């Protein structure tokens, strides 16, 4: 009964976020578990390696940039444009600009790119982010 309730609840939850309920894998199916396991042979290949390296760089940045390790939310300023699908979180001298949409957008931050996913283009007043990308920009 619990397995059935879990599977049905998962389908409902994913459907609420726009997924086709018929395409949601059954969490009780052993094949779902097997498909979800990491393939350690791919760890440094292609996009897998690129993403792993990004995580390593983000972790290292938190150790060297005190502004990124600050746990207090009242030390952060957030700006966003829901229609353009971007958000900027400013902490101290660093801004994390994220493009949540599929098209390129100009975000009202500029400075030196500290780390990015994609190829941001900086101008005097904005940073252009490709779709589904981010840049951490510093004003030093």
PDB file of C-alpha atoms in Angstrom, residues 50 104-105 113 115-122 127-135:
ATOM      1  CA  UNK A  50      32.294  19.591 -17.165  1.00  0.00           C
ATOM      2  CA  UNK A 104      19.828  35.070 -23.962  1.00  0.00           C
ATOM      3  CA  UNK A 105      19.124  37.972 -21.582  1.00  0.00           C
ATOM      4  CA  UNK A 113      33.634  37.169 -14.267  1.00  0.00           C
ATOM      5  CA  UNK A 115      33.075  31.778 -12.604  1.00  0.00           C
ATOM      6  CA  UNK A 116      30.455  31.030 -15.242  1.00  0.00           C
ATOM      7  CA  UNK A 117      28.457  28.322 -16.949  1.00  0.00           C
ATOM      8  CA  UNK A 118      28.314  29.491 -20.532  1.00  0.00           C
ATOM      9  CA  UNK A 119      30.032  32.438 -22.158  1.00  0.00           C
ATOM     10  CA  UNK A 120      28.771  35.693 -20.618  1.00  0.00           C
ATOM     11  CA  UNK A 121      29.308  38.939 -22.499  1.00  0.00           C
ATOM     12  CA  UNK A 122      29.997  41.991 -20.350  1.00  0.00           C
ATOM     13  CA  UNK A 127      26.047  41.042 -18.503  1.00  0.00           C
ATOM     14  CA  UNK A 128      24.502  39.020 -21.340  1.00  0.00           C
ATOM     15  CA  UNK A 129      23.828  35.438 -20.310  1.00  0.00           C
ATOM     16  CA  UNK A 130      22.987  32.647 -22.719  1.00  0.00           C
ATOM     17  CA  UNK A 131      19.944  30.505 -21.966  1.00  0.00           C
ATOM     18  CA  UNK A 132      20.162  28.317 -18.863  1.00  0.00           C
ATOM     19  CA  UNK A 133      23.462  29.753 -17.690  1.00  0.00           C
ATOM     20  CA  UNK A 134      24.949  31.769 -14.851  1.00  0.00           C
ATOM     21  CA  UNK A 135      27.884  33.992 -14.010  1.00  0.00           C
TER      22      UNK A 135
END
